[in-house]
Amino acid sequence: TVNISQSGVLVALNTGVELRGDVEFVIALSKGALQGPGVALLPDLHCRGQIVRHEALEGGWAIAANIRRQVLRVAGTSGPRR
């Protein structure tokens, strides 16, 4: 992930495949959080959006996608956080 905001995300992919159209992705919020005894894990952010820009990079692609829908889910569950 290069950059993320409330309305979109920019990622660098090391794939030779050009991506277009609708996308679904999960942002694991706890991966960057402080973890330790007594620290609760943050939920995952499940997102749906559309690729709005792509650019060829050496060895891959930079993909920008908007976020149209997002749902918080506690890690290891399939339903939205309530």
PDB file of N, CA and C in Angstrom:
ATOM      1  N   THR A   1       0.848  -1.179   0.000  1.00  0.00           N
ATOM      2  CA  THR A   1       0.000   0.000   0.000  1.00  0.00           C
ATOM      3  C   THR A   1       0.891   1.239   0.000  1.00  0.00           C
ATOM      4  N   VAL A   2       0.662   2.101  -0.961  1.00  0.00           N
ATOM      5  CA  VAL A   2       1.429   3.340  -1.075  1.00  0.00           C
ATOM      6  C   VAL A   2       0.746   4.455  -0.298  1.00  0.00           C
ATOM      7  N   ASN A   3      -0.590   4.536  -0.435  1.00  0.00           N
ATOM      8  CA  ASN A   3      -1.350   5.611   0.192  1.00  0.00           C
ATOM      9  C   ASN A   3      -2.785   5.132   0.386  1.00  0.00           C
ATOM     10  N   ILE A   4      -3.412   5.588   1.477  1.00  0.00           N
ATOM     11  CA  ILE A   4      -4.804   5.229   1.731  1.00  0.00           C
ATOM     12  C   ILE A   4      -5.523   6.416   2.348  1.00  0.00           C
ATOM     13  N   SER A   5      -6.786   6.586   1.969  1.00  0.00           N
ATOM     14  CA  SER A   5      -7.619   7.632   2.549  1.00  0.00           C
ATOM     15  C   SER A   5      -9.019   7.064   2.725  1.00  0.00           C
ATOM     16  N   GLN A   6      -9.930   7.875   3.217  1.00  0.00           N
ATOM     17  CA  GLN A   6     -11.308   7.435   3.419  1.00  0.00           C
ATOM     18  C   GLN A   6     -11.981   7.088   2.092  1.00  0.00           C
ATOM     19  N   SER A   7     -11.557   7.720   1.016  1.00  0.00           N
ATOM     20  CA  SER A   7     -12.246   7.526  -0.262  1.00  0.00           C
ATOM     21  C   SER A   7     -11.497   6.670  -1.272  1.00  0.00           C
ATOM     22  N   GLY A   8     -10.240   6.287  -0.971  1.00  0.00           N
ATOM     23  CA  GLY A   8      -9.513   5.499  -1.955  1.00  0.00           C
ATOM     24  C   GLY A   8      -8.198   4.949  -1.448  1.00  0.00           C
ATOM     25  N   VAL A   9      -7.584   4.132  -2.302  1.00  0.00           N
ATOM     26  CA  VAL A   9      -6.328   3.488  -1.961  1.00  0.00           C
ATOM     27  C   VAL A   9      -5.442   3.438  -3.209  1.00  0.00           C
ATOM     28  N   LEU A  10      -4.131   3.558  -3.000  1.00  0.00           N
ATOM     29  CA  LEU A  10      -3.150   3.428  -4.069  1.00  0.00           C
ATOM     30  C   LEU A  10      -2.190   2.327  -3.664  1.00  0.00           C
ATOM     31  N   VAL A  11      -2.080   1.303  -4.507  1.00  0.00           N
ATOM     32  CA  VAL A  11      -1.201   0.178  -4.200  1.00  0.00           C
ATOM     33  C   VAL A  11      -0.248  -0.072  -5.358  1.00  0.00           C
ATOM     34  N   ALA A  12       0.915  -0.607  -5.025  1.00  0.00           N
ATOM     35  CA  ALA A  12       1.881  -1.038  -6.030  1.00  0.00           C
ATOM     36  C   ALA A  12       1.849  -2.563  -6.061  1.00  0.00           C
ATOM     37  N   LEU A  13       1.671  -3.131  -7.241  1.00  0.00           N
ATOM     38  CA  LEU A  13       1.589  -4.579  -7.407  1.00  0.00           C
ATOM     39  C   LEU A  13       2.762  -5.061  -8.244  1.00  0.00           C
ATOM     40  N   ASN A  14       3.359  -6.158  -7.826  1.00  0.00           N
ATOM     41  CA  ASN A  14       4.467  -6.713  -8.606  1.00  0.00           C
ATOM     42  C   ASN A  14       3.943  -7.837  -9.506  1.00  0.00           C
ATOM     43  N   THR A  15       2.990  -7.488 -10.332  1.00  0.00           N
ATOM     44  CA  THR A  15       2.397  -8.433 -11.278  1.00  0.00           C
ATOM     45  C   THR A  15       2.464  -7.844 -12.671  1.00  0.00           C
ATOM     46  N   GLY A  16       2.527  -8.692 -13.655  1.00  0.00           N
ATOM     47  CA  GLY A  16       2.541  -8.220 -15.026  1.00  0.00           C
ATOM     48  C   GLY A  16       1.151  -8.062 -15.609  1.00  0.00           C
ATOM     49  N   VAL A  17       0.130  -8.281 -14.805  1.00  0.00           N
ATOM     50  CA  VAL A  17      -1.250  -8.231 -15.278  1.00  0.00           C
ATOM     51  C   VAL A  17      -1.835  -6.840 -15.045  1.00  0.00           C
ATOM     52  N   GLU A  18      -2.421  -6.273 -16.083  1.00  0.00           N
ATOM     53  CA  GLU A  18      -3.081  -4.980 -15.959  1.00  0.00           C
ATOM     54  C   GLU A  18      -4.490  -5.202 -15.417  1.00  0.00           C
ATOM     55  N   LEU A  19      -4.825  -4.573 -14.313  1.00  0.00           N
ATOM     56  CA  LEU A  19      -6.134  -4.752 -13.690  1.00  0.00           C
ATOM     57  C   LEU A  19      -7.040  -3.575 -14.023  1.00  0.00           C
ATOM     58  N   ARG A  20      -8.329  -3.885 -14.229  1.00  0.00           N
ATOM     59  CA  ARG A  20      -9.339  -2.857 -14.503  1.00  0.00           C
ATOM     60  C   ARG A  20     -10.654  -3.297 -13.888  1.00  0.00           C
ATOM     61  N   GLY A  21     -11.585  -2.343 -13.693  1.00  0.00           N
ATOM     62  CA  GLY A  21     -12.934  -2.692 -13.261  1.00  0.00           C
ATOM     63  C   GLY A  21     -13.121  -2.669 -11.759  1.00  0.00           C
ATOM     64  N   ASP A  22     -14.086  -3.472 -11.300  1.00  0.00           N
ATOM     65  CA  ASP A  22     -14.439  -3.534  -9.880  1.00  0.00           C
ATOM     66  C   ASP A  22     -13.437  -4.378  -9.110  1.00  0.00           C
ATOM     67  N   VAL A  23     -13.212  -4.004  -7.852  1.00  0.00           N
ATOM     68  CA  VAL A  23     -12.276  -4.738  -6.998  1.00  0.00           C
ATOM     69  C   VAL A  23     -12.863  -4.899  -5.599  1.00  0.00           C
ATOM     70  N   GLU A  24     -12.433  -5.943  -4.927  1.00  0.00           N
ATOM     71  CA  GLU A  24     -12.704  -6.148  -3.506  1.00  0.00           C
ATOM     72  C   GLU A  24     -11.358  -6.344  -2.833  1.00  0.00           C
ATOM     73  N   PHE A  25     -11.178  -5.720  -1.676  1.00  0.00           N
ATOM     74  CA  PHE A  25      -9.919  -5.875  -0.964  1.00  0.00           C
ATOM     75  C   PHE A  25     -10.160  -5.729   0.534  1.00  0.00           C
ATOM     76  N   VAL A  26      -9.217  -6.263   1.315  1.00  0.00           N
ATOM     77  CA  VAL A  26      -9.295  -6.222   2.771  1.00  0.00           C
ATOM     78  C   VAL A  26      -8.078  -5.476   3.289  1.00  0.00           C
ATOM     79  N   ILE A  27      -8.325  -4.512   4.155  1.00  0.00           N
ATOM     80  CA  ILE A  27      -7.248  -3.786   4.815  1.00  0.00           C
ATOM     81  C   ILE A  27      -7.186  -4.302   6.245  1.00  0.00           C
ATOM     82  N   ALA A  28      -6.085  -4.971   6.584  1.00  0.00           N
ATOM     83  CA  ALA A  28      -5.904  -5.533   7.921  1.00  0.00           C
ATOM     84  C   ALA A  28      -5.364  -4.435   8.834  1.00  0.00           C
ATOM     85  N   LEU A  29      -6.244  -3.793   9.570  1.00  0.00           N
ATOM     86  CA  LEU A  29      -5.865  -2.644  10.398  1.00  0.00           C
ATOM     87  C   LEU A  29      -4.919  -3.031  11.525  1.00  0.00           C
ATOM     88  N   SER A  30      -5.016  -4.239  12.046  1.00  0.00           N
ATOM     89  CA  SER A  30      -4.168  -4.656  13.167  1.00  0.00           C
ATOM     90  C   SER A  30      -2.719  -4.888  12.768  1.00  0.00           C
ATOM     91  N   LYS A  31      -2.441  -5.064  11.489  1.00  0.00           N
ATOM     92  CA  LYS A  31      -1.067  -5.335  11.052  1.00  0.00           C
ATOM     93  C   LYS A  31      -0.124  -4.194  11.401  1.00  0.00           C
ATOM     94  N   GLY A  32      -0.621  -2.969  11.432  1.00  0.00           N
ATOM     95  CA  GLY A  32       0.228  -1.830  11.742  1.00  0.00           C
ATOM     96  C   GLY A  32       0.044  -1.308  13.152  1.00  0.00           C
ATOM     97  N   ALA A  33      -0.838  -1.953  13.926  1.00  0.00           N
ATOM     98  CA  ALA A  33      -1.140  -1.475  15.272  1.00  0.00           C
ATOM     99  C   ALA A  33      -0.140  -2.029  16.295  1.00  0.00           C
ATOM    100  N   LEU A  34      -0.040  -1.338  17.400  1.00  0.00           N
ATOM    101  CA  LEU A  34       0.755  -1.853  18.499  1.00  0.00           C
ATOM    102  C   LEU A  34       0.057  -3.071  19.069  1.00  0.00           C
ATOM    103  N   GLN A  35       0.796  -4.143  19.266  1.00  0.00           N
ATOM    104  CA  GLN A  35       0.195  -5.357  19.787  1.00  0.00           C
ATOM    105  C   GLN A  35       0.942  -5.772  21.044  1.00  0.00           C
ATOM    106  N   GLY A  36       0.213  -6.363  21.947  1.00  0.00           N
ATOM    107  CA  GLY A  36       0.805  -6.833  23.187  1.00  0.00           C
ATOM    108  C   GLY A  36      -0.287  -7.289  24.123  1.00  0.00           C
ATOM    109  N   PRO A  37       0.078  -7.727  25.313  1.00  0.00           N
ATOM    110  CA  PRO A  37      -0.920  -8.189  26.280  1.00  0.00           C
ATOM    111  C   PRO A  37      -1.931  -7.079  26.595  1.00  0.00           C
ATOM    112  N   GLY A  38      -3.206  -7.406  26.518  1.00  0.00           N
ATOM    113  CA  GLY A  38      -4.259  -6.459  26.858  1.00  0.00           C
ATOM    114  C   GLY A  38      -4.631  -5.484  25.761  1.00  0.00           C
ATOM    115  N   VAL A  39      -3.958  -5.555  24.604  1.00  0.00           N
ATOM    116  CA  VAL A  39      -4.272  -4.661  23.494  1.00  0.00           C
ATOM    117  C   VAL A  39      -5.223  -5.402  22.550  1.00  0.00           C
ATOM    118  N   ALA A  40      -6.416  -4.869  22.378  1.00  0.00           N
ATOM    119  CA  ALA A  40      -7.409  -5.514  21.518  1.00  0.00           C
ATOM    120  C   ALA A  40      -7.009  -5.382  20.053  1.00  0.00           C
ATOM    121  N   LEU A  41      -7.297  -6.431  19.273  1.00  0.00           N
ATOM    122  CA  LEU A  41      -7.044  -6.370  17.840  1.00  0.00           C
ATOM    123  C   LEU A  41      -8.073  -5.460  17.178  1.00  0.00           C
ATOM    124  N   LEU A  42      -7.645  -4.723  16.198  1.00  0.00           N
ATOM    125  CA  LEU A  42      -8.547  -3.873  15.426  1.00  0.00           C
ATOM    126  C   LEU A  42      -9.271  -4.719  14.391  1.00  0.00           C
ATOM    127  N   PRO A  43     -10.464  -4.313  13.978  1.00  0.00           N
ATOM    128  CA  PRO A  43     -11.190  -5.072  12.954  1.00  0.00           C
ATOM    129  C   PRO A  43     -10.533  -4.905  11.582  1.00  0.00           C
ATOM    130  N   ASP A  44     -10.862  -5.819  10.673  1.00  0.00           N
ATOM    131  CA  ASP A  44     -10.435  -5.694   9.283  1.00  0.00           C
ATOM    132  C   ASP A  44     -11.451  -4.825   8.545  1.00  0.00           C
ATOM    133  N   LEU A  45     -10.983  -4.076   7.569  1.00  0.00           N
ATOM    134  CA  LEU A  45     -11.844  -3.224   6.767  1.00  0.00           C
ATOM    135  C   LEU A  45     -12.007  -3.879   5.395  1.00  0.00           C
ATOM    136  N   HIS A  46     -13.199  -4.425   5.136  1.00  0.00           N
ATOM    137  CA  HIS A  46     -13.509  -5.064   3.862  1.00  0.00           C
ATOM    138  C   HIS A  46     -14.094  -4.005   2.938  1.00  0.00           C
ATOM    139  N   CYS A  47     -13.479  -3.832   1.774  1.00  0.00           N
ATOM    140  CA  CYS A  47     -13.851  -2.744   0.873  1.00  0.00           C
ATOM    141  C   CYS A  47     -14.222  -3.252  -0.518  1.00  0.00           C
ATOM    142  N   ARG A  48     -15.106  -2.504  -1.149  1.00  0.00           N
ATOM    143  CA  ARG A  48     -15.436  -2.698  -2.562  1.00  0.00           C
ATOM    144  C   ARG A  48     -15.278  -1.350  -3.241  1.00  0.00           C
ATOM    145  N   GLY A  49     -14.755  -1.387  -4.452  1.00  0.00           N
ATOM    146  CA  GLY A  49     -14.573  -0.154  -5.190  1.00  0.00           C
ATOM    147  C   GLY A  49     -14.321  -0.424  -6.646  1.00  0.00           C
ATOM    148  N   GLN A  50     -13.785   0.577  -7.312  1.00  0.00           N
ATOM    149  CA  GLN A  50     -13.500   0.465  -8.735  1.00  0.00           C
ATOM    150  C   GLN A  50     -12.137   1.073  -9.011  1.00  0.00           C
ATOM    151  N   ILE A  51     -11.382   0.414  -9.874  1.00  0.00           N
ATOM    152  CA  ILE A  51     -10.089   0.950 -10.272  1.00  0.00           C
ATOM    153  C   ILE A  51     -10.321   2.197 -11.120  1.00  0.00           C
ATOM    154  N   VAL A  52      -9.701   3.293 -10.702  1.00  0.00           N
ATOM    155  CA  VAL A  52      -9.903   4.570 -11.391  1.00  0.00           C
ATOM    156  C   VAL A  52      -8.658   5.012 -12.158  1.00  0.00           C
ATOM    157  N   ARG A  53      -7.510   4.388 -11.838  1.00  0.00           N
ATOM    158  CA  ARG A  53      -6.270   4.755 -12.518  1.00  0.00           C
ATOM    159  C   ARG A  53      -5.281   3.608 -12.395  1.00  0.00           C
ATOM    160  N   HIS A  54      -4.496   3.385 -13.423  1.00  0.00           N
ATOM    161  CA  HIS A  54      -3.420   2.409 -13.367  1.00  0.00           C
ATOM    162  C   HIS A  54      -2.238   2.940 -14.169  1.00  0.00           C
ATOM    163  N   GLU A  55      -1.053   2.581 -13.710  1.00  0.00           N
ATOM    164  CA  GLU A  55       0.167   3.074 -14.345  1.00  0.00           C
ATOM    165  C   GLU A  55       1.215   1.971 -14.307  1.00  0.00           C
ATOM    166  N   ALA A  56       1.838   1.719 -15.440  1.00  0.00           N
ATOM    167  CA  ALA A  56       2.882   0.705 -15.506  1.00  0.00           C
ATOM    168  C   ALA A  56       4.117   1.180 -14.748  1.00  0.00           C
ATOM    169  N   LEU A  57       4.659   0.289 -13.940  1.00  0.00           N
ATOM    170  CA  LEU A  57       5.901   0.541 -13.218  1.00  0.00           C
ATOM    171  C   LEU A  57       6.913  -0.507 -13.672  1.00  0.00           C
ATOM    172  N   GLU A  58       8.159  -0.308 -13.348  1.00  0.00           N
ATOM    173  CA  GLU A  58       9.157  -1.318 -13.652  1.00  0.00           C
ATOM    174  C   GLU A  58       8.864  -2.561 -12.811  1.00  0.00           C
ATOM    175  N   GLY A  59       8.442  -3.633 -13.455  1.00  0.00           N
ATOM    176  CA  GLY A  59       8.155  -4.879 -12.753  1.00  0.00           C
ATOM    177  C   GLY A  59       6.745  -4.988 -12.197  1.00  0.00           C
ATOM    178  N   GLY A  60       5.840  -4.087 -12.545  1.00  0.00           N
ATOM    179  CA  GLY A  60       4.484  -4.192 -12.009  1.00  0.00           C
ATOM    180  C   GLY A  60       3.605  -3.015 -12.380  1.00  0.00           C
ATOM    181  N   TRP A  61       2.622  -2.754 -11.525  1.00  0.00           N
ATOM    182  CA  TRP A  61       1.633  -1.705 -11.768  1.00  0.00           C
ATOM    183  C   TRP A  61       1.357  -0.914 -10.494  1.00  0.00           C
ATOM    184  N   ALA A  62       1.004   0.357 -10.650  1.00  0.00           N
ATOM    185  CA  ALA A  62       0.426   1.159  -9.569  1.00  0.00           C
ATOM    186  C   ALA A  62      -1.058   1.246  -9.878  1.00  0.00           C
ATOM    187  N   ILE A  63      -1.894   0.880  -8.918  1.00  0.00           N
ATOM    188  CA  ILE A  63      -3.339   0.835  -9.109  1.00  0.00           C
ATOM    189  C   ILE A  63      -3.990   1.759  -8.087  1.00  0.00           C
ATOM    190  N   ALA A  64      -4.844   2.676  -8.556  1.00  0.00           N
ATOM    191  CA  ALA A  64      -5.634   3.539  -7.672  1.00  0.00           C
ATOM    192  C   ALA A  64      -7.082   3.098  -7.771  1.00  0.00           C
ATOM    193  N   ALA A  65      -7.712   2.867  -6.609  1.00  0.00           N
ATOM    194  CA  ALA A  65      -9.117   2.456  -6.585  1.00  0.00           C
ATOM    195  C   ALA A  65      -9.872   3.324  -5.596  1.00  0.00           C
ATOM    196  N   ASN A  66     -11.119   3.657  -5.972  1.00  0.00           N
ATOM    197  CA  ASN A  66     -11.958   4.366  -5.010  1.00  0.00           C
ATOM    198  C   ASN A  66     -12.586   3.340  -4.073  1.00  0.00           C
ATOM    199  N   ILE A  67     -13.063   3.790  -2.938  1.00  0.00           N
ATOM    200  CA  ILE A  67     -13.754   2.922  -1.990  1.00  0.00           C
ATOM    201  C   ILE A  67     -15.215   3.335  -2.000  1.00  0.00           C
ATOM    202  N   ARG A  68     -16.059   2.473  -2.543  1.00  0.00           N
ATOM    203  CA  ARG A  68     -17.489   2.758  -2.616  1.00  0.00           C
ATOM    204  C   ARG A  68     -18.242   2.211  -1.416  1.00  0.00           C
ATOM    205  N   ARG A  69     -17.767   1.097  -0.882  1.00  0.00           N
ATOM    206  CA  ARG A  69     -18.447   0.446   0.239  1.00  0.00           C
ATOM    207  C   ARG A  69     -17.387  -0.134   1.153  1.00  0.00           C
ATOM    208  N   GLN A  70     -17.601   0.005   2.451  1.00  0.00           N
ATOM    209  CA  GLN A  70     -16.659  -0.547   3.424  1.00  0.00           C
ATOM    210  C   GLN A  70     -17.418  -1.088   4.622  1.00  0.00           C
ATOM    211  N   VAL A  71     -16.940  -2.213   5.134  1.00  0.00           N
ATOM    212  CA  VAL A  71     -17.556  -2.865   6.283  1.00  0.00           C
ATOM    213  C   VAL A  71     -16.442  -3.298   7.231  1.00  0.00           C
ATOM    214  N   LEU A  72     -16.581  -2.981   8.509  1.00  0.00           N
ATOM    215  CA  LEU A  72     -15.635  -3.445   9.521  1.00  0.00           C
ATOM    216  C   LEU A  72     -16.022  -4.846   9.954  1.00  0.00           C
ATOM    217  N   ARG A  73     -15.043  -5.755   9.980  1.00  0.00           N
ATOM    218  CA  ARG A  73     -15.280  -7.120  10.439  1.00  0.00           C
ATOM    219  C   ARG A  73     -14.164  -7.507  11.390  1.00  0.00           C
ATOM    220  N   VAL A  74     -14.554  -8.076  12.521  1.00  0.00           N
ATOM    221  CA  VAL A  74     -13.564  -8.567  13.475  1.00  0.00           C
ATOM    222  C   VAL A  74     -12.837  -9.728  12.806  1.00  0.00           C
ATOM    223  N   ALA A  75     -11.517  -9.762  12.913  1.00  0.00           N
ATOM    224  CA  ALA A  75     -10.720 -10.811  12.283  1.00  0.00           C
ATOM    225  C   ALA A  75     -11.253 -12.187  12.666  1.00  0.00           C
ATOM    226  N   GLY A  76     -11.407 -13.033  11.660  1.00  0.00           N
ATOM    227  CA  GLY A  76     -11.876 -14.394  11.890  1.00  0.00           C
ATOM    228  C   GLY A  76     -13.385 -14.561  11.841  1.00  0.00           C
ATOM    229  N   THR A  77     -14.130 -13.496  11.536  1.00  0.00           N
ATOM    230  CA  THR A  77     -15.589 -13.597  11.412  1.00  0.00           C
ATOM    231  C   THR A  77     -15.995 -13.253   9.988  1.00  0.00           C
ATOM    232  N   SER A  78     -17.223 -13.612   9.640  1.00  0.00           N
ATOM    233  CA  SER A  78     -17.673 -13.326   8.274  1.00  0.00           C
ATOM    234  C   SER A  78     -18.691 -12.196   8.218  1.00  0.00           C
ATOM    235  N   GLY A  79     -19.228 -11.777   9.352  1.00  0.00           N
ATOM    236  CA  GLY A  79     -20.261 -10.750   9.357  1.00  0.00           C
ATOM    237  C   GLY A  79     -19.717  -9.387   9.732  1.00  0.00           C
ATOM    238  N   PRO A  80     -20.526  -8.344   9.515  1.00  0.00           N
ATOM    239  CA  PRO A  80     -20.090  -6.981   9.873  1.00  0.00           C
ATOM    240  C   PRO A  80     -20.004  -6.830  11.399  1.00  0.00           C
ATOM    241  N   ARG A  81     -19.173  -5.902  11.812  1.00  0.00           N
ATOM    242  CA  ARG A  81     -19.033  -5.610  13.244  1.00  0.00           C
ATOM    243  C   ARG A  81     -20.287  -4.886  13.730  1.00  0.00           C
ATOM    244  N   ARG A  82     -20.797  -5.314  14.840  1.00  0.00           N
ATOM    245  CA  ARG A  82     -22.002  -4.697  15.401  1.00  0.00           C
ATOM    246  C   ARG A  82     -21.715  -4.119  16.758  1.00  0.00           C
TER     247      ARG A  82
END
